[in-house]
Amino acid sequence: MSPLTGAPRDRLRIAIQKSGRLSEPARALLASCGLSWRESRDRLFCYGETLPIDLLLVRDDDIPGLIADGVCDLGIVGRNVLLEQAGERAANGRAEAFREWRPLGFGGCRLMLAVPDGWDWRGPAQLAGRRIATSYPALLSNWLQEQGIAAQVVTLSGSVEIAPRLGQADLICDLVSSGATLAANQLRPVQTLLESEAVLAGPARDFEAERAELAEMLLRRLDGALRVRHSKLLLFQAPRRLLPQLLSLLPDAESPTVMRLDQGEDDLALQALCHGAVTWQRLEELKRAGARGLMVLPVEGMLA
Ligand code: ATP
Ligand code: ZN
């Protein structure tokens, strides 16, 4: 039996982007949840080794459909793709089949309107009667409708940013992260339609039976990994009387553990999980405030 047909229902299958912006961070995140895989030669399917969780490597645009059809249980995809396809389904009168389960904190970008440099932008009302090129017709149409604006949506599958110069459209609606592509095409972002990032997508309904347990375990691990993603464990010693001041330098720490040392009545050992960046500068401030033996440790996971 091919691994892609008739999935045994006790294995979980996650679709991720085969190659692109989200591929590496998606794999790294799943690996940090303790998953590992044996890759097939065609690099389409990766068989889960440590857990019965397999990967399917596909184009990002195919991920919502694979979840809707039950070919995959979960997927990692941009919110922009998920909501565009959800909007398209809704416009065609089809039932909701997938939804966002978790924001994942990478692949951040915005769906924005961008106008040619020469435009004097005074707000959405200016869009009436204009032609807007986009690869996100459903999201754009919904937004225009909410704003009560009648504009023409020109759907393009790629190279949206050159549409104004080619005379295909007056302005564009596209994804922006740094804005460099827009600037290179003499365009200026003026209005955000959607804040996007990579998300864990799953079916609109919860799983049944065996796979529900596996999915719950994965979500628990994922939440733990996301929670400590930018966290560090900070260890140090200090005299008891300096404690209030040192703690005031750790506003991002989860209630620190304070321990007495074996020797030295007045000295304490502290252990704090910091969620903000622990920079050299912060360590130096703590040292100046009386901390000794400062040590910063990476945190790989956390189970609440
Ligand atoms: P595929 O071959 O899988 O269809 P693609 O070209 O559609 O790939 P990428 O360009 O790799 O996809 O983008 C994947 C996702 O990365 C986007 O859907 C979006 O959520 C996110 N992203 C982050 N920053 C940007 C950006 N500046 N431009 C486009 N997408 C971005
Ligand atoms: Zn794509």
XYZ file of C-alpha atoms and ligand atoms in Angstrom:
336
model
C 0.000 0.000 0.000
C 1.336 3.424 -0.927
C 1.942 5.617 2.085
C -0.338 8.243 0.538
C -3.493 6.208 0.202
C -5.605 4.540 2.835
C -3.726 6.056 5.780
C -3.920 3.801 8.813
C -6.122 5.885 11.077
C -3.813 5.625 14.059
C -1.052 7.686 12.401
C -1.165 11.453 12.130
C -0.188 13.198 8.915
C 1.041 16.795 8.789
C 1.412 18.727 5.539
C 4.225 21.287 5.354
C 5.674 23.380 2.550
C 8.158 21.375 0.470
C 10.431 24.276 -0.331
C 9.894 27.887 0.508
C 9.871 30.368 3.337
C 8.013 28.119 5.772
C 9.759 24.773 5.126
C 12.757 24.998 7.425
C 11.104 26.750 10.393
C 8.171 24.291 10.199
C 10.503 21.280 10.320
C 12.576 22.817 13.094
C 9.466 23.456 15.180
C 8.187 19.894 14.744
C 11.661 18.516 15.500
C 11.682 20.558 18.717
C 8.502 18.643 19.657
C 10.514 15.406 19.532
C 9.511 14.272 16.046
C 11.974 12.737 13.613
C 11.517 11.215 10.173
C 12.895 8.865 7.608
C 12.718 10.592 4.226
C 11.539 8.807 1.132
C 13.549 9.098 -2.052
C 11.007 11.314 -3.784
C 11.040 13.683 -0.807
C 7.257 13.890 -0.801
C 6.565 11.753 2.221
C 8.561 11.488 5.463
C 7.786 8.531 7.685
C 7.677 9.409 11.400
C 10.209 7.385 13.386
C 9.966 8.478 17.024
C 6.187 8.930 16.864
C 3.491 7.800 14.427
C 3.400 11.272 12.883
C 4.276 11.538 9.180
C 5.022 14.560 7.011
C 3.753 15.313 3.556
C 5.865 17.860 1.649
C 3.694 19.915 -0.700
C 3.067 23.393 -2.131
C 1.665 25.669 0.521
C -1.444 26.409 -1.554
C -2.412 22.708 -1.475
C -2.384 22.451 2.326
C -5.930 23.682 3.168
C -7.430 21.415 0.486
C -5.497 18.389 1.739
C -6.936 19.003 5.216
C -10.449 19.551 3.808
C -10.230 16.252 1.905
C -8.912 14.365 4.938
C -5.661 13.442 3.131
C -3.774 15.249 5.922
C -4.799 15.824 9.499
C -2.855 19.007 10.154
C -0.784 21.479 8.193
C 1.609 24.379 8.647
C 0.672 27.226 6.325
C 0.441 31.013 6.210
C -2.751 32.492 7.687
C -3.034 34.412 4.396
C -3.372 31.162 2.399
C -5.726 29.576 4.924
C -8.083 32.571 5.100
C -8.014 33.147 1.338
C -9.104 29.580 0.692
C -11.663 29.703 3.508
C -13.077 32.888 1.929
C -13.184 31.230 -1.477
C -15.042 28.200 -0.069
C -17.529 30.444 1.730
C -18.128 32.470 -1.449
C -18.964 29.207 -3.232
C -21.380 28.204 -0.482
C -19.192 25.341 0.786
C -19.062 24.383 4.461
C -16.149 25.395 6.689
C -13.614 22.545 6.465
C -10.449 23.860 8.153
C -9.447 26.450 10.704
C -6.421 27.928 12.461
C -5.462 25.860 15.497
C -2.401 27.784 16.672
C -0.387 30.822 15.587
C 3.253 29.712 15.308
C 5.221 32.948 15.531
C 7.255 32.746 12.296
C 6.675 33.676 8.631
C 5.281 37.046 9.681
C 4.028 39.334 6.904
C 1.098 41.603 6.057
C -1.397 41.622 3.242
C -1.339 45.259 2.179
C -2.583 47.667 -0.429
C 0.295 49.392 -2.201
C -0.041 52.380 -4.502
C 2.362 53.861 -7.073
C 4.836 56.292 -5.496
C 3.172 59.339 -7.079
C -0.225 58.719 -5.423
C -1.447 61.064 -2.732
C -3.101 58.444 -0.470
C -6.066 59.819 1.485
C -7.807 56.599 2.506
C -9.889 53.674 1.205
C -12.623 55.874 -0.330
C -10.102 56.720 -3.048
C -10.282 53.128 -4.314
C -13.759 53.412 -5.857
C -13.678 52.375 -9.497
C -9.976 51.439 -9.411
C -8.408 48.171 -10.594
C -6.507 46.282 -7.876
C -4.189 43.387 -8.812
C -3.843 40.570 -6.267
C -3.305 36.849 -5.669
C -5.770 37.126 -2.772
C -9.098 37.903 -4.495
C -11.310 36.520 -1.710
C -9.592 38.447 1.093
C -9.504 41.626 -0.980
C -13.156 41.324 -2.092
C -14.304 40.746 1.496
C -12.354 43.765 2.700
C -13.713 45.987 -0.089
C -17.216 44.840 0.758
C -16.710 45.632 4.466
C -15.514 49.095 3.477
C -18.474 49.541 1.123
C -16.188 50.202 -1.853
C -16.863 49.109 -5.436
C -13.477 48.429 -7.068
C -12.348 45.925 -9.682
C -10.341 42.943 -8.442
C -7.781 41.730 -11.000
C -6.642 38.219 -10.011
C -3.033 37.323 -10.883
C -1.193 34.204 -9.757
C 2.231 35.849 -9.471
C 4.352 38.960 -10.154
C 1.566 41.161 -8.831
C 3.999 43.993 -8.142
C 4.633 44.716 -11.817
C 0.918 44.948 -12.726
C 0.688 48.763 -12.358
C 3.706 49.305 -14.623
C 2.233 46.933 -17.213
C -1.038 48.861 -17.098
C -2.972 45.813 -15.825
C -4.045 47.572 -12.612
C -3.910 50.918 -10.803
C -2.610 49.509 -7.532
C -1.927 46.144 -5.886
C -2.834 44.095 -2.818
C 0.049 41.800 -1.882
C 2.134 40.319 0.932
C 4.747 42.603 2.421
C 7.486 41.839 4.929
C 10.444 44.185 4.490
C 8.823 46.313 1.761
C 11.960 46.032 -0.415
C 10.126 44.400 -3.347
C 7.522 47.170 -3.323
C 10.145 49.904 -3.185
C 12.009 48.294 -6.101
C 8.793 48.552 -8.118
C 8.046 52.163 -7.140
C 5.150 51.144 -4.917
C 4.282 52.311 -1.427
C 2.313 50.260 1.155
C -0.626 52.272 2.505
C -3.188 49.982 4.123
C -3.026 46.641 6.001
C -5.781 44.117 5.275
C -4.394 41.188 7.277
C -1.584 40.492 9.760
C -0.273 37.055 8.820
C 2.134 34.450 10.176
C 2.543 30.686 9.862
C -0.199 28.789 11.653
C -1.002 25.217 12.553
C -4.117 24.451 10.525
C -6.465 21.586 11.240
C -9.977 20.437 10.434
C -12.885 22.622 11.556
C -13.944 19.791 13.871
C -11.937 17.931 16.502
C -10.412 14.544 15.753
C -11.969 11.280 16.736
C -10.541 8.355 18.717
C -6.860 7.369 18.339
C -5.734 10.379 16.404
C -7.326 12.753 18.907
C -4.931 11.504 21.597
C -1.939 11.840 19.304
C -3.015 15.329 18.189
C -3.498 16.406 21.809
C -0.025 15.210 22.708
C 1.465 17.069 19.752
C -0.419 20.254 20.706
C 0.809 20.015 24.307
C 4.398 19.679 23.091
C 3.908 22.452 20.560
C 2.536 24.796 23.196
C 5.521 23.954 25.402
C 7.992 24.560 22.569
C 6.318 27.846 21.558
C 6.205 29.031 25.151
C 9.936 28.650 25.689
C 10.983 29.504 22.136
C 12.696 32.747 23.113
C 13.149 31.853 26.774
C 16.318 31.286 28.761
C 16.934 29.909 32.211
C 18.968 32.342 34.265
C 20.937 31.157 37.312
C 22.873 33.343 39.733
C 23.749 33.970 43.362
C 23.346 37.146 45.392
C 23.176 38.455 48.958
C 19.620 38.297 50.381
C 19.379 42.066 50.936
C 19.853 42.758 47.184
C 17.003 40.486 46.153
C 14.260 43.138 45.637
C 16.461 45.198 43.373
C 17.636 42.202 41.357
C 14.062 40.979 40.880
C 13.067 44.422 39.618
C 15.592 43.858 36.798
C 13.739 40.670 35.801
C 10.201 41.798 34.906
C 9.929 39.094 32.224
C 10.815 36.244 34.596
C 8.253 33.663 35.688
C 8.107 33.742 39.524
C 11.798 33.003 40.223
C 12.868 30.153 42.510
C 14.928 31.389 45.465
C 17.123 28.868 47.353
C 19.332 29.120 50.375
C 22.965 28.185 49.917
C 24.569 25.466 52.001
C 27.131 27.892 53.332
C 26.743 31.604 53.885
C 23.516 32.529 55.717
C 23.036 35.732 53.752
C 23.601 34.361 50.274
C 20.872 33.041 48.011
C 20.785 31.157 44.720
C 18.198 32.206 42.150
C 16.716 30.439 39.187
C 14.483 32.371 36.796
C 12.850 31.507 33.466
C 13.110 34.703 31.400
C 10.801 35.145 28.415
C 12.529 38.234 27.020
C 15.974 38.389 25.443
C 18.785 37.800 27.951
C 21.478 40.013 26.466
C 25.026 40.658 27.674
C 23.837 44.106 28.647
C 21.194 42.670 30.979
C 23.747 40.304 32.539
C 26.079 43.236 33.156
C 23.262 45.207 34.817
C 22.516 42.258 37.103
C 26.190 41.964 37.955
C 26.386 45.655 38.796
C 23.331 45.186 41.044
C 25.215 42.507 42.991
C 24.536 39.200 41.197
C 27.402 36.652 41.024
C 28.053 33.522 39.023
C 25.510 34.426 36.336
C 24.713 31.575 34.012
C 22.281 31.519 31.039
C 20.928 28.191 29.816
C 18.828 27.440 26.725
C 15.399 25.893 27.351
C 14.356 23.173 24.937
C 10.870 22.408 26.116
C 8.332 22.868 28.846
C 5.312 20.864 29.917
C 2.939 22.969 31.939
P 4.965 27.245 -2.997
O 5.943 26.750 -3.998
O 4.891 26.336 -1.799
O 3.609 27.566 -3.571
P 5.153 30.131 -2.499
O 6.020 30.838 -3.461
O 3.670 30.272 -2.618
O 5.598 28.603 -2.435
P 6.614 31.384 -0.278
O 7.056 32.576 -1.071
O 7.635 30.427 0.200
O 5.448 30.584 -1.000
O 5.773 31.954 0.963
C 5.147 31.100 1.864
C 4.469 31.939 2.927
O 5.443 32.728 3.621
C 3.453 32.969 2.464
O 2.192 32.404 2.165
C 3.381 33.894 3.654
O 2.513 33.364 4.646
C 4.810 33.854 4.213
N 5.605 35.073 3.930
C 6.367 35.754 4.826
N 6.938 36.820 4.286
C 6.560 36.871 3.004
C 6.828 37.752 1.904
N 7.605 38.816 2.025
N 6.283 37.450 0.710
C 5.526 36.359 0.555
N 5.218 35.509 1.554
C 5.716 35.752 2.772
Zn 2.287 28.971 -2.905
